[in-house]
mmCIF file of C-alpha atoms and ligand atoms in Angstrom:
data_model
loop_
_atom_site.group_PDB
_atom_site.id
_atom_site.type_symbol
_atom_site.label_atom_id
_atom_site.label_comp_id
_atom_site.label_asym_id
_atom_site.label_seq_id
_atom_site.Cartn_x
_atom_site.Cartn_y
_atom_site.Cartn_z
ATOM 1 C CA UNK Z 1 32.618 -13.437 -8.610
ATOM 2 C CA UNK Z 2 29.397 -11.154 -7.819
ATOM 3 C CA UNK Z 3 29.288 -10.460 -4.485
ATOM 4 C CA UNK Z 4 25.570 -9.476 -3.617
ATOM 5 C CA UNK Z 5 24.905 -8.238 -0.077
ATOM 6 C CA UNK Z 6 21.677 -9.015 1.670
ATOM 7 C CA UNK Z 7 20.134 -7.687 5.440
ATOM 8 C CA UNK Z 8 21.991 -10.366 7.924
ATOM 9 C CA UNK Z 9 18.538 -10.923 9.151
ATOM 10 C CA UNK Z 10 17.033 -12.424 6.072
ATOM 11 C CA UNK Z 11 17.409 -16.780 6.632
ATOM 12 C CA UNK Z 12 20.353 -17.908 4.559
ATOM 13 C CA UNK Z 13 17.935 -20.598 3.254
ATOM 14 C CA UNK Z 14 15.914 -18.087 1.458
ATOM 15 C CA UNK Z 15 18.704 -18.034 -0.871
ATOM 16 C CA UNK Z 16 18.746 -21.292 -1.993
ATOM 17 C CA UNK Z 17 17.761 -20.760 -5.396
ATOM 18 C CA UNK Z 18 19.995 -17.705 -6.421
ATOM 19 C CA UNK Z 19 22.905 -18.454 -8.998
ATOM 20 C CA UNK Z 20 25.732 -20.580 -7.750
ATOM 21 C CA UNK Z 21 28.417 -18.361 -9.040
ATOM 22 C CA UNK Z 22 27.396 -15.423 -7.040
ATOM 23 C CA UNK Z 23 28.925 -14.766 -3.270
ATOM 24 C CA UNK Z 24 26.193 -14.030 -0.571
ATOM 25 C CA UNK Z 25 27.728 -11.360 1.848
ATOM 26 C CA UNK Z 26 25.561 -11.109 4.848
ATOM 27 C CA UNK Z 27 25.313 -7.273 6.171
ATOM 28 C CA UNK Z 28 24.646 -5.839 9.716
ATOM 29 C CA UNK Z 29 22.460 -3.662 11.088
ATOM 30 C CA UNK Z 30 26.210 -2.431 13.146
ATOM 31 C CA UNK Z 31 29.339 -0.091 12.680
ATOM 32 C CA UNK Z 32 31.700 -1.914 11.015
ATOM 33 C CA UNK Z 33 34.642 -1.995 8.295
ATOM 34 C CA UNK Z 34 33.589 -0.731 4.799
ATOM 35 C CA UNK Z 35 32.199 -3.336 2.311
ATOM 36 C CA UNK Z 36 32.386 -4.363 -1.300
ATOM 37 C CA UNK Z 37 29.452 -5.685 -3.096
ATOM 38 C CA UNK Z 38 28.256 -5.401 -6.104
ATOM 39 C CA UNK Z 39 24.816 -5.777 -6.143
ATOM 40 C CA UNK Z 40 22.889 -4.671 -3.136
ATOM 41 C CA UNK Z 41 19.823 -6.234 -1.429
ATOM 42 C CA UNK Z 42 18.372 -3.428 1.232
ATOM 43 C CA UNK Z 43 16.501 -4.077 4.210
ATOM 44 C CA UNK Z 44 12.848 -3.961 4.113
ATOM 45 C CA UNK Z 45 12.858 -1.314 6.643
ATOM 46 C CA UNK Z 46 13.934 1.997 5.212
ATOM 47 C CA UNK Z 47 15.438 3.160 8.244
ATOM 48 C CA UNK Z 48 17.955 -0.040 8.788
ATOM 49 C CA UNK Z 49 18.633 0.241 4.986
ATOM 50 C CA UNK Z 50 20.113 3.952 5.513
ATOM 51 C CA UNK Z 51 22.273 2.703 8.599
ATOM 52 C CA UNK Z 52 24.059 -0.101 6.490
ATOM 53 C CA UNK Z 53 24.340 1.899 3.167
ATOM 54 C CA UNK Z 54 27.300 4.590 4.076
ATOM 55 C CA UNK Z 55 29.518 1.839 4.908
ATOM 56 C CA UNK Z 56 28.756 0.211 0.994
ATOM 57 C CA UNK Z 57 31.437 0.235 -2.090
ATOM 58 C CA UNK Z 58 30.968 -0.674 -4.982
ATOM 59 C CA UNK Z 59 27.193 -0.700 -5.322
ATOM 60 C CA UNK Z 60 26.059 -0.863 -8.965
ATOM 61 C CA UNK Z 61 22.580 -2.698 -9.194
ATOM 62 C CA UNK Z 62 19.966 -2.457 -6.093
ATOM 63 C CA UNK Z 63 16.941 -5.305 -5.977
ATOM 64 C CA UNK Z 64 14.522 -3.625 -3.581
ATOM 65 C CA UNK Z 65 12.579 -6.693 -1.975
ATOM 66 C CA UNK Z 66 9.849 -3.984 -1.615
ATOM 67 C CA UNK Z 67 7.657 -2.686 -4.336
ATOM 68 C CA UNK Z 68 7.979 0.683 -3.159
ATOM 69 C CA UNK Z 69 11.268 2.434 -3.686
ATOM 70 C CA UNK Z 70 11.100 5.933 -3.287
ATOM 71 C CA UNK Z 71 13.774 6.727 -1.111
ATOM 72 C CA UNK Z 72 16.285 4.729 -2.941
ATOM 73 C CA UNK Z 73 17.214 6.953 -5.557
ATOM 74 C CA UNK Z 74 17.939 10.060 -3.840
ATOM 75 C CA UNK Z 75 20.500 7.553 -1.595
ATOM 76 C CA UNK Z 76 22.507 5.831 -3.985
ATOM 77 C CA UNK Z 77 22.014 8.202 -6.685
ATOM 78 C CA UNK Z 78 21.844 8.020 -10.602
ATOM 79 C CA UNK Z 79 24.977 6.040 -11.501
ATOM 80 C CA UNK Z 80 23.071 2.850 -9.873
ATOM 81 C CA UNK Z 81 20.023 0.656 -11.484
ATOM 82 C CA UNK Z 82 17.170 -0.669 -9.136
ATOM 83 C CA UNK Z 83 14.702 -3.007 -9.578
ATOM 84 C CA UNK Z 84 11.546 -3.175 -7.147
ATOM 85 C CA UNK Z 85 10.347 -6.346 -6.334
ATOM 86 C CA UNK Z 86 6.606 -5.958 -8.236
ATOM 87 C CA UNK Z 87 4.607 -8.759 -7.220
ATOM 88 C CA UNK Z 88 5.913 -10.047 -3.983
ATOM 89 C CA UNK Z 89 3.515 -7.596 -2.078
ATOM 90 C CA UNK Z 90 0.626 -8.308 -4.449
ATOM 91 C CA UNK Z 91 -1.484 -11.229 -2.442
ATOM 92 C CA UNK Z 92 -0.714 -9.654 0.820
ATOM 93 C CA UNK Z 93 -1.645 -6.053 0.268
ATOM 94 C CA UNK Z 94 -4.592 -7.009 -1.939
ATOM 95 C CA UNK Z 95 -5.695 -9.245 0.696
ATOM 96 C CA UNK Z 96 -5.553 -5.974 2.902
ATOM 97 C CA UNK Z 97 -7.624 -3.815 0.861
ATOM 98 C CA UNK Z 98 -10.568 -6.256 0.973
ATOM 99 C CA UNK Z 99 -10.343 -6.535 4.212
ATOM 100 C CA UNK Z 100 -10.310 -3.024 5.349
ATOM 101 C CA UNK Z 101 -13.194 -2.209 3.155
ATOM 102 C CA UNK Z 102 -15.644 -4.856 4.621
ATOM 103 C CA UNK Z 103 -14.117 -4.208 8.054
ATOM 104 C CA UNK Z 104 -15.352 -0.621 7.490
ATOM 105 C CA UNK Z 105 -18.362 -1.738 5.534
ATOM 106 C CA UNK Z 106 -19.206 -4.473 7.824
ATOM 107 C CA UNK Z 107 -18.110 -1.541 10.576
ATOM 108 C CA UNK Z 108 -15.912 -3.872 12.423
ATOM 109 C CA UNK Z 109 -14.044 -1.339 14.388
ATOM 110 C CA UNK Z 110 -17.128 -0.360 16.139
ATOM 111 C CA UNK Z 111 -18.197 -3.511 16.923
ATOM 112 C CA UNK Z 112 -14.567 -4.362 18.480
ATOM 113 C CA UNK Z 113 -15.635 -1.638 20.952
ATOM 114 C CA UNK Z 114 -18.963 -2.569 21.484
ATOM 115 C CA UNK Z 115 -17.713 -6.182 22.335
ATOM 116 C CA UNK Z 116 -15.213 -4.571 24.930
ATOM 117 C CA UNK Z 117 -17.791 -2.755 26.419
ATOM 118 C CA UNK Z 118 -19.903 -5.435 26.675
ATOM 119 C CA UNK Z 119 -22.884 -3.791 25.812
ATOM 120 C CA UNK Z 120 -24.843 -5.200 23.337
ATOM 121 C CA UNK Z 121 -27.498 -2.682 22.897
ATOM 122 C CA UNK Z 122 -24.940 -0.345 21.352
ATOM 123 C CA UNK Z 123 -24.769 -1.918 18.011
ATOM 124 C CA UNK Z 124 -27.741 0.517 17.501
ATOM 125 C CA UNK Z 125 -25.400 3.282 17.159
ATOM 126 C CA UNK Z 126 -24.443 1.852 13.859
ATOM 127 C CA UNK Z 127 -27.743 3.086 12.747
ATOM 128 C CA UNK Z 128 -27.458 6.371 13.755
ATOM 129 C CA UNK Z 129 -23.663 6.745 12.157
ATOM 130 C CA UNK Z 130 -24.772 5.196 9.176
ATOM 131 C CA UNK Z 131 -27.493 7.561 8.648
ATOM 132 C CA UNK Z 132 -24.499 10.479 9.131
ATOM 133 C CA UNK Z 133 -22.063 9.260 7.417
ATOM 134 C CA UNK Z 134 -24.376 8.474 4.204
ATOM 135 C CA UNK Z 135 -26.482 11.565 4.569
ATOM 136 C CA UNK Z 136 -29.597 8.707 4.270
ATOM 137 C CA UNK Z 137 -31.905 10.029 7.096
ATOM 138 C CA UNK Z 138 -35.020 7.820 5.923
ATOM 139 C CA UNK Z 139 -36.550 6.560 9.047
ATOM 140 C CA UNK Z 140 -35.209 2.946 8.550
ATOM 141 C CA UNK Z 141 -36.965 -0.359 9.601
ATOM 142 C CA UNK Z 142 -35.118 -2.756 10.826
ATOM 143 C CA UNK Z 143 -32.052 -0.368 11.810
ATOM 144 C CA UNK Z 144 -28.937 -0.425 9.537
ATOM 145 C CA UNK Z 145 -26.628 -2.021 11.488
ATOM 146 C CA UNK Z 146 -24.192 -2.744 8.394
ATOM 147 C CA UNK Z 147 -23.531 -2.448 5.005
ATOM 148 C CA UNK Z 148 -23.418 -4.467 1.219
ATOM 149 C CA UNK Z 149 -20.129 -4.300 -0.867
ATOM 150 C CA UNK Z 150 -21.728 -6.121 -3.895
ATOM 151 C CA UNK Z 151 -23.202 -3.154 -6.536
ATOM 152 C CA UNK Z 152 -20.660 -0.713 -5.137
ATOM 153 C CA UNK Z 153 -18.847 2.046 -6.895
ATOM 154 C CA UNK Z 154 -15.580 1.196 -6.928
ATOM 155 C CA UNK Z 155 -13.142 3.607 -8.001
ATOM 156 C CA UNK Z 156 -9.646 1.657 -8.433
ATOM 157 C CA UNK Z 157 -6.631 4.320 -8.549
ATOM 158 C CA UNK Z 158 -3.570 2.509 -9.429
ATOM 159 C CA UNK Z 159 -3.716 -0.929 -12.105
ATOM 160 C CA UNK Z 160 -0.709 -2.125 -11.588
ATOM 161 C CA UNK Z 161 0.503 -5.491 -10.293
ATOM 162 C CA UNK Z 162 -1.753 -4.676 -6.879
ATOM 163 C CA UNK Z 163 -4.683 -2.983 -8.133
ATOM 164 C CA UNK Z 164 -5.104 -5.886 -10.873
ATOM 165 C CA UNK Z 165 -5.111 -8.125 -7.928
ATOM 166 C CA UNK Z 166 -7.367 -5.879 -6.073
ATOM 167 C CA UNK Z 167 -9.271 -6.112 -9.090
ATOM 168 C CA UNK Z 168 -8.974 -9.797 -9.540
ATOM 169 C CA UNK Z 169 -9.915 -10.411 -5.513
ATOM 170 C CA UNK Z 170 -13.265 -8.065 -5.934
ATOM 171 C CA UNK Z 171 -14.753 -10.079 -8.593
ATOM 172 C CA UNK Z 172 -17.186 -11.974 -6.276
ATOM 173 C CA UNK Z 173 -18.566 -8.899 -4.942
ATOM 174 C CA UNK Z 174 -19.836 -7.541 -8.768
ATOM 175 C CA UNK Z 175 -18.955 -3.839 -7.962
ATOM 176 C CA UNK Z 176 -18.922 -1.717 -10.510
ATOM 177 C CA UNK Z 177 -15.352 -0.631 -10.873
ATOM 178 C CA UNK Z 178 -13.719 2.457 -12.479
ATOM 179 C CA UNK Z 179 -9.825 1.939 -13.058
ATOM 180 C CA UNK Z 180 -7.460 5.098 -12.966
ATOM 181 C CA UNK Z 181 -3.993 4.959 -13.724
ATOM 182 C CA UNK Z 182 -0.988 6.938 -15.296
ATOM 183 C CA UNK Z 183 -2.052 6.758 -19.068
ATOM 184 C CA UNK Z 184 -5.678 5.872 -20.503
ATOM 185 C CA UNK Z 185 -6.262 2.699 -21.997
ATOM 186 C CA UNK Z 186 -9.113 0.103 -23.101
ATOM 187 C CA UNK Z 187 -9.632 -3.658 -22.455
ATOM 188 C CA UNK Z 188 -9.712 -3.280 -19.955
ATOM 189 C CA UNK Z 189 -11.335 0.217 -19.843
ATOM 190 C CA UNK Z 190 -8.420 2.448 -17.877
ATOM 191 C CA UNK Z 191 -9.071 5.824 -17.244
ATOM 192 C CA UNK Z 192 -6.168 8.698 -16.881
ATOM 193 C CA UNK Z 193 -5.564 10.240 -13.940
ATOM 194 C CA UNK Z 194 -6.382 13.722 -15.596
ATOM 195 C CA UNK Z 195 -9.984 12.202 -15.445
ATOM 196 C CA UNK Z 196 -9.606 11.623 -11.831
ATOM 197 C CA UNK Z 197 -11.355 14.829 -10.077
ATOM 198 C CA UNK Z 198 -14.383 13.766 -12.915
ATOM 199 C CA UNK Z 199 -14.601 10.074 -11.875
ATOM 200 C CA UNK Z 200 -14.786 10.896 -8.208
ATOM 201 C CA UNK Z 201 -18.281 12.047 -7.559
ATOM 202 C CA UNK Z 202 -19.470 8.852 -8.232
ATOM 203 C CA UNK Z 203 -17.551 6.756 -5.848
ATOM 204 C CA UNK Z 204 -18.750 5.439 -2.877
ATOM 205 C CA UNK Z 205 -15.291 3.654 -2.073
ATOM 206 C CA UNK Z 206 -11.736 4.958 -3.539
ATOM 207 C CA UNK Z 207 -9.041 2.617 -3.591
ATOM 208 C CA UNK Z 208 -5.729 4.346 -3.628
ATOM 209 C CA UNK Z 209 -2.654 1.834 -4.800
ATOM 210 C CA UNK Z 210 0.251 3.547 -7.047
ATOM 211 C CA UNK Z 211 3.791 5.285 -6.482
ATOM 212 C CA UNK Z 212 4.564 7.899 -4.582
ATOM 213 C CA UNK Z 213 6.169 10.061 -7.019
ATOM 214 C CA UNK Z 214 6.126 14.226 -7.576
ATOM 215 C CA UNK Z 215 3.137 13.780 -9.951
ATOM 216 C CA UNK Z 216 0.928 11.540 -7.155
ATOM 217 C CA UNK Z 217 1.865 13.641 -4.054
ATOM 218 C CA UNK Z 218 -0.986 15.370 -2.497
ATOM 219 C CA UNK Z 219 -2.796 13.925 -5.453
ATOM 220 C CA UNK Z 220 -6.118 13.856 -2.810
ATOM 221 C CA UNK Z 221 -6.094 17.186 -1.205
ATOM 222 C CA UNK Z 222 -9.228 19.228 -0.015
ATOM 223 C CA UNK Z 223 -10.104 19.193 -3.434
ATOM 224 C CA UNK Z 224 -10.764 15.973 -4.447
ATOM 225 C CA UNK Z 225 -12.387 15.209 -0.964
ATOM 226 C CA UNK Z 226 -14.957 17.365 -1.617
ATOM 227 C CA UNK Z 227 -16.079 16.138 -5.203
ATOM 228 C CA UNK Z 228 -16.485 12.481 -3.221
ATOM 229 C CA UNK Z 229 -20.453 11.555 -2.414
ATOM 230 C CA UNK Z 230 -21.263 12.014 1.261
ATOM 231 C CA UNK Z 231 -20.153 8.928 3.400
ATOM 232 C CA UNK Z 232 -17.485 7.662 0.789
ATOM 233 C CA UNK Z 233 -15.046 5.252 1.687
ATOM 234 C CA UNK Z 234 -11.245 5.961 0.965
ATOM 235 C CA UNK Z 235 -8.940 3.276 1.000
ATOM 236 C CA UNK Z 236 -5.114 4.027 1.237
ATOM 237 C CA UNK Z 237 -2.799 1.072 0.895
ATOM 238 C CA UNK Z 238 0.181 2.979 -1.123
ATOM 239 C CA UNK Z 239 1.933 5.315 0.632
ATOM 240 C CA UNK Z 240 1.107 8.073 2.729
ATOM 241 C CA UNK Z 241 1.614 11.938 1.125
ATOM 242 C CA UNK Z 242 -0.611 10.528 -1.568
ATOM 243 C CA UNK Z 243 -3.185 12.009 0.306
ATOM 244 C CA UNK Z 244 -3.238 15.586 2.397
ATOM 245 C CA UNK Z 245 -3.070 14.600 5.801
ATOM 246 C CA UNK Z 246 -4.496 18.041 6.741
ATOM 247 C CA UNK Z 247 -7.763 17.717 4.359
ATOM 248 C CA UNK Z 248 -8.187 13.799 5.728
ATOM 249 C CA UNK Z 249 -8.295 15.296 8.968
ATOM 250 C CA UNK Z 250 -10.646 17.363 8.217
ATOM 251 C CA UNK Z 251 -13.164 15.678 6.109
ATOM 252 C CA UNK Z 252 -13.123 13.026 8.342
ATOM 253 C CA UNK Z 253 -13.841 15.620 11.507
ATOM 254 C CA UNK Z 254 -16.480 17.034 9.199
ATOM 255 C CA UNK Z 255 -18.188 13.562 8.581
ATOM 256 C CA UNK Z 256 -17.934 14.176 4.736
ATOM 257 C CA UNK Z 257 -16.440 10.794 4.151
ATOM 258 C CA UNK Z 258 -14.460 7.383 6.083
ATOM 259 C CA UNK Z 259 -10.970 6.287 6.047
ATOM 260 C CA UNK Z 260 -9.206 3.019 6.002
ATOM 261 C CA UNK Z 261 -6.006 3.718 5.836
ATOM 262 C CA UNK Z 262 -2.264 1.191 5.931
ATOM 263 C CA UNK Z 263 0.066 4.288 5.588
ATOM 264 C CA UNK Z 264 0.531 8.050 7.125
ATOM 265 C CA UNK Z 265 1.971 10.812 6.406
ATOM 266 C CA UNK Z 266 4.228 10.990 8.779
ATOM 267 C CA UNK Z 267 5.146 8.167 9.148
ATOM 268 C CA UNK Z 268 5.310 6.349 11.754
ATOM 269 C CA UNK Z 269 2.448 8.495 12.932
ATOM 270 C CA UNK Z 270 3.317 9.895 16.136
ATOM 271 C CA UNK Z 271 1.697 9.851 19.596
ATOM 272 C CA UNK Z 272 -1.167 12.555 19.776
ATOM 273 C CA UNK Z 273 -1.378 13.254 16.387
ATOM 274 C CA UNK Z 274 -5.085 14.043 15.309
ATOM 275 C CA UNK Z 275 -5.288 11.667 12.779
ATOM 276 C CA UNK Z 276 -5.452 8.856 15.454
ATOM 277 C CA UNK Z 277 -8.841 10.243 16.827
ATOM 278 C CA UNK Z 278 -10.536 10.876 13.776
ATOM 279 C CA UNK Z 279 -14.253 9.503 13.717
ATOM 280 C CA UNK Z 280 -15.006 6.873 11.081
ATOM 281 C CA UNK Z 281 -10.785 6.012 10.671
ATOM 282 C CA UNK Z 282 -9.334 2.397 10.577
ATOM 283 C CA UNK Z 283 -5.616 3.028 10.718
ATOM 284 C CA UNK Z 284 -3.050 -0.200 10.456
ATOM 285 C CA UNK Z 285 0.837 0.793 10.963
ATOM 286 C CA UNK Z 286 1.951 0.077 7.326
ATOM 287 C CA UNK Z 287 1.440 -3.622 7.576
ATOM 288 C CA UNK Z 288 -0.450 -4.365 4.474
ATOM 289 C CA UNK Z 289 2.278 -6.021 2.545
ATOM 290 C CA UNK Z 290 3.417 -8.022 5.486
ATOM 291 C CA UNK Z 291 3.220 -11.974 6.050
ATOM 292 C CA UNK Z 292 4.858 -14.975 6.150
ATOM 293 C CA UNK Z 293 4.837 -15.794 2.686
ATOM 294 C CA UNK Z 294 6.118 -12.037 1.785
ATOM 295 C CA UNK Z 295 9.990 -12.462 2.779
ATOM 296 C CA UNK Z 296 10.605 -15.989 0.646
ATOM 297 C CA UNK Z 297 8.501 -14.514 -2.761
ATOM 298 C CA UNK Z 298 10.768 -10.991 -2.726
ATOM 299 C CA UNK Z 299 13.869 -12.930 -2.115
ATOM 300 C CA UNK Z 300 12.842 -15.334 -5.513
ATOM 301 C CA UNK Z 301 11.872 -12.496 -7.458
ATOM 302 C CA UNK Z 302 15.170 -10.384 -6.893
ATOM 303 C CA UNK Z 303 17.243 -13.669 -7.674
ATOM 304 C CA UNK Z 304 14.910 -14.202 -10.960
ATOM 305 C CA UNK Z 305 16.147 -10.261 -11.891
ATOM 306 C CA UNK Z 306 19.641 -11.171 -10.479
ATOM 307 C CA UNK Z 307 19.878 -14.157 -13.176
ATOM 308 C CA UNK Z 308 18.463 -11.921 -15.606
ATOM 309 C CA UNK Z 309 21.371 -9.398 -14.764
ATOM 310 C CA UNK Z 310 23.939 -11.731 -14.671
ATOM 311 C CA UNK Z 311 23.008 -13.064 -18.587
ATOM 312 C CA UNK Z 312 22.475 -9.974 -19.778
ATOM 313 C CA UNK Z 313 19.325 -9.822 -20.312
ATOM 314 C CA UNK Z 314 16.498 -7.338 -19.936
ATOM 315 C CA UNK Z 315 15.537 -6.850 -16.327
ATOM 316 C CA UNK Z 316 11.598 -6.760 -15.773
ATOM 317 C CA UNK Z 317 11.478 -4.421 -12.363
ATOM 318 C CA UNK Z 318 13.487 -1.412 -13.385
ATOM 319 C CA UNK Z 319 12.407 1.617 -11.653
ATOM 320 C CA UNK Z 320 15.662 3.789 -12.791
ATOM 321 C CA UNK Z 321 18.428 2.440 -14.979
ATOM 322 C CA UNK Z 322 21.961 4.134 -14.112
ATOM 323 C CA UNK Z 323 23.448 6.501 -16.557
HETATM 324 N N1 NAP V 1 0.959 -0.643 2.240
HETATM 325 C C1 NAP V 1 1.908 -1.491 1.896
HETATM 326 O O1 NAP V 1 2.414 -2.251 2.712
HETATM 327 C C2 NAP V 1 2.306 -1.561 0.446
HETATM 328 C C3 NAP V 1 2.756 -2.798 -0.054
HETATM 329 C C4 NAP V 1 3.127 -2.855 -1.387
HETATM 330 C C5 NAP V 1 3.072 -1.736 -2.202
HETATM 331 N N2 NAP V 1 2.638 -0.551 -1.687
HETATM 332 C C6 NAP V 1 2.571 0.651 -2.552
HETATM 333 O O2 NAP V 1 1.761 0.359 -3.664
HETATM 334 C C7 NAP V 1 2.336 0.957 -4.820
HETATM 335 C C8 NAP V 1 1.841 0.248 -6.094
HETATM 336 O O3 NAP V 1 2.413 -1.040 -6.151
HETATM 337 P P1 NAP V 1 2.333 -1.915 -7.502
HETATM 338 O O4 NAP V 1 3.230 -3.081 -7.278
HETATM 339 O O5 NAP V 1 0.912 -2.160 -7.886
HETATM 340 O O6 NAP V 1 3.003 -0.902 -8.564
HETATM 341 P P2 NAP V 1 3.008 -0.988 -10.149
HETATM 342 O O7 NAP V 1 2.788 -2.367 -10.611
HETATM 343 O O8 NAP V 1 4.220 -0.265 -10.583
HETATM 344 O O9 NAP V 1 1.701 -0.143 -10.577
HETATM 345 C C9 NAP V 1 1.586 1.217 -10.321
HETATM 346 C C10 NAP V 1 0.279 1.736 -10.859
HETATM 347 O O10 NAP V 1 0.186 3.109 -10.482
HETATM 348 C C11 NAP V 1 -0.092 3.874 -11.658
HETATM 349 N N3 NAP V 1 0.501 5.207 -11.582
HETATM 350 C C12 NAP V 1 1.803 5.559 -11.622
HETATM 351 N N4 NAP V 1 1.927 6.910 -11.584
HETATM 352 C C13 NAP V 1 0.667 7.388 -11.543
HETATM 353 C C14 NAP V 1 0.123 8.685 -11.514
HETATM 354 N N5 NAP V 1 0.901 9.789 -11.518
HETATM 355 N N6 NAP V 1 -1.206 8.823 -11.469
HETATM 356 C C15 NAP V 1 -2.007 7.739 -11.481
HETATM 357 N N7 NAP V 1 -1.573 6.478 -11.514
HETATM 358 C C16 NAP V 1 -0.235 6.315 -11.545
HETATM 359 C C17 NAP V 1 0.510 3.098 -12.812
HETATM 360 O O11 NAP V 1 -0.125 3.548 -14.017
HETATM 361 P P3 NAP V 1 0.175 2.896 -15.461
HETATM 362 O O12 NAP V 1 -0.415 1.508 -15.360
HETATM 363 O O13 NAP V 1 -0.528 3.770 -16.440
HETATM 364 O O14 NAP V 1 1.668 2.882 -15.592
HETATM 365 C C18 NAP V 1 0.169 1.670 -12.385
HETATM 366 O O15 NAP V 1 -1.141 1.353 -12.776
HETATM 367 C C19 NAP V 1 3.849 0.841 -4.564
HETATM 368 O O16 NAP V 1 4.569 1.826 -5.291
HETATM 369 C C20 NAP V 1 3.959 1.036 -3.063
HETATM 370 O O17 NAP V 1 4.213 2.393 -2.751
HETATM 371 C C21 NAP V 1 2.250 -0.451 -0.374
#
């Protein structure tokens, strides 16, 4: 019998639909005995998941629940296949994006301040930021005090399972929206990322949503914040050392552009770090793909690729297939 191991904290009932003939071997977060499994369900939290895996035998297939998996290979090494868990984070860290780009848009965080301060007159600060931030120093009657989405610039780096939801979710708002990925294609119009430093001057927001792999690390540096219009918005809900930490920190110092961002680099960002007092930031502590509906959708796709596995049949997540 396959004997699959899954994070003890997970609800046995989430497992109500996996294949009879398997055996469910709850593991803890603890020191304990060695374990045999065969298939290998890691915790969401990359940290817990390195704790429990030393005391694993046996491992052959991983099903990440995440959709991010870059720290699994370099663990369990090449004689293992993982699957990812594509899709389960789509809603969730879609639902993000939008979110934090009329929060900073709509220029939410401010107002949270202004409503702790109590001081009403202060939403004419907006005015004065906006006219910074965009470089758009018309006198302006009535003041700016926030700003449109619809007829935006879009630029939309990553279409994979997120981005086409991102995609799918900013409909309403008729942007006008460039897609970047690995590898070119048309219908819809995809550009390559070798096109990226061309696309980026005309972007007023820059949605970043792919891997972290060798090729995508640092793949916004100094650079690339530069060619970006005054005031741009960028929008990190992947991971990280996608973007230079350094050159965020300074062209948000420098006013050049403004920052939503789900995920540092480090990570977790650590007390007194400059990026947390950066002018024009929205920082969330890698939440995006987090809610209540996230746990019970990654648990029924990584049974779907278990049932797959167990017929033989093609899995659809693989992110490396052991040699
Ligand atoms: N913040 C959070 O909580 C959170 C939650 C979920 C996921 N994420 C992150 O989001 C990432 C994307 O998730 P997904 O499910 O949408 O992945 P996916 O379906 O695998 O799509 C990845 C996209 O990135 C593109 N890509 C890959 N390498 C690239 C490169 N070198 N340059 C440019 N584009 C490249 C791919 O291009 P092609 O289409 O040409 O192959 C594809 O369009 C995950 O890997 C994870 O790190 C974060």
């Amino acid at each position: 019998m396959l004997r699959v191991g899954y994070p003890d904290t997970l609800a046995p009932e989430l497992f109500g639909d996996f294949p009879p003939e398997v055996e469910l071997v709850p593991l803890p977060d603890a020191p304990g005995p060695e374990i045999e499994i065969d298939v290998w369900l890691p915790d969401p939290y990359p940290p817990t998941a390195l704790r429990v895996w030393p005391r694993l035998r046996g491992v052959r297939l991983v099903l990440s629940l995440m959709a991010g998996t870059e720290w699994i290979p370099g663990t369990v090494g090449p004689h293992v296949t993982i699957c990812n868990a594509r899709g389960a984070h789509n809603i969730s860290t879609a639902e993000w994006t939008v979110s934090a780009i009329l929060a900073m848009l709509k220029h939410f965080p401010f107002y949270m301040e202004v409503q702790r301060d109590e001081i009403w007159k202060r939403r004419f600060e907006t005015s004065a930021n906006y006219a910074r931030i965009t470089g758009d120093n018309r006198p302006l009657y009535p003041p700016v005090l926030l700003e449109e989405l619809t007829g935006k610039t879009v630029l939309l780096a990553g279409h994979g399972a997120i981005g086409q939801e991102i995609e799918r979710m900013l409909e309403p708002f008729h942007v006008n929206l460039i897609r970047v990925a690995h590898s070119a294609r048309t219908e819809p119009a995809v550009h390559a990322v070798s096109e990226l430093d061309s696309l980026l001057p005309r972007a007023g927001v820059v949605i970043l949503i792919l891997p972290l792999t060798e090729e995508t690390r640092g793949l916004i540096g100094r650079k690339q914040f530069e060619l970006m219009p005054q005031g741009a918005l960028v929008v990190n809900a992947a991971r990280g050392p996608i973007v230079d930490t350094d050159a965020l920190v300074e062209a948000l110092n420098s006013g050049h552009i403004r920052a939503a961002v789900d995920v540092t680099d480090p990570e977790p960002l650590p007390e007194g770090h400059p990026l947390w007092s950066c002018p024009n930031l929205l920082l969330t502590p890698h939440i995006a793909g987090s809610s209540p509906q996230f746990a019970p959708r990654a648990v029924k796709t990584a049974g779907e690729e278990l049932r797959r596995y167990m017929n033989g049949e093609p899995l659809h997540n693989v992110v490396q297939t052991a040699i």
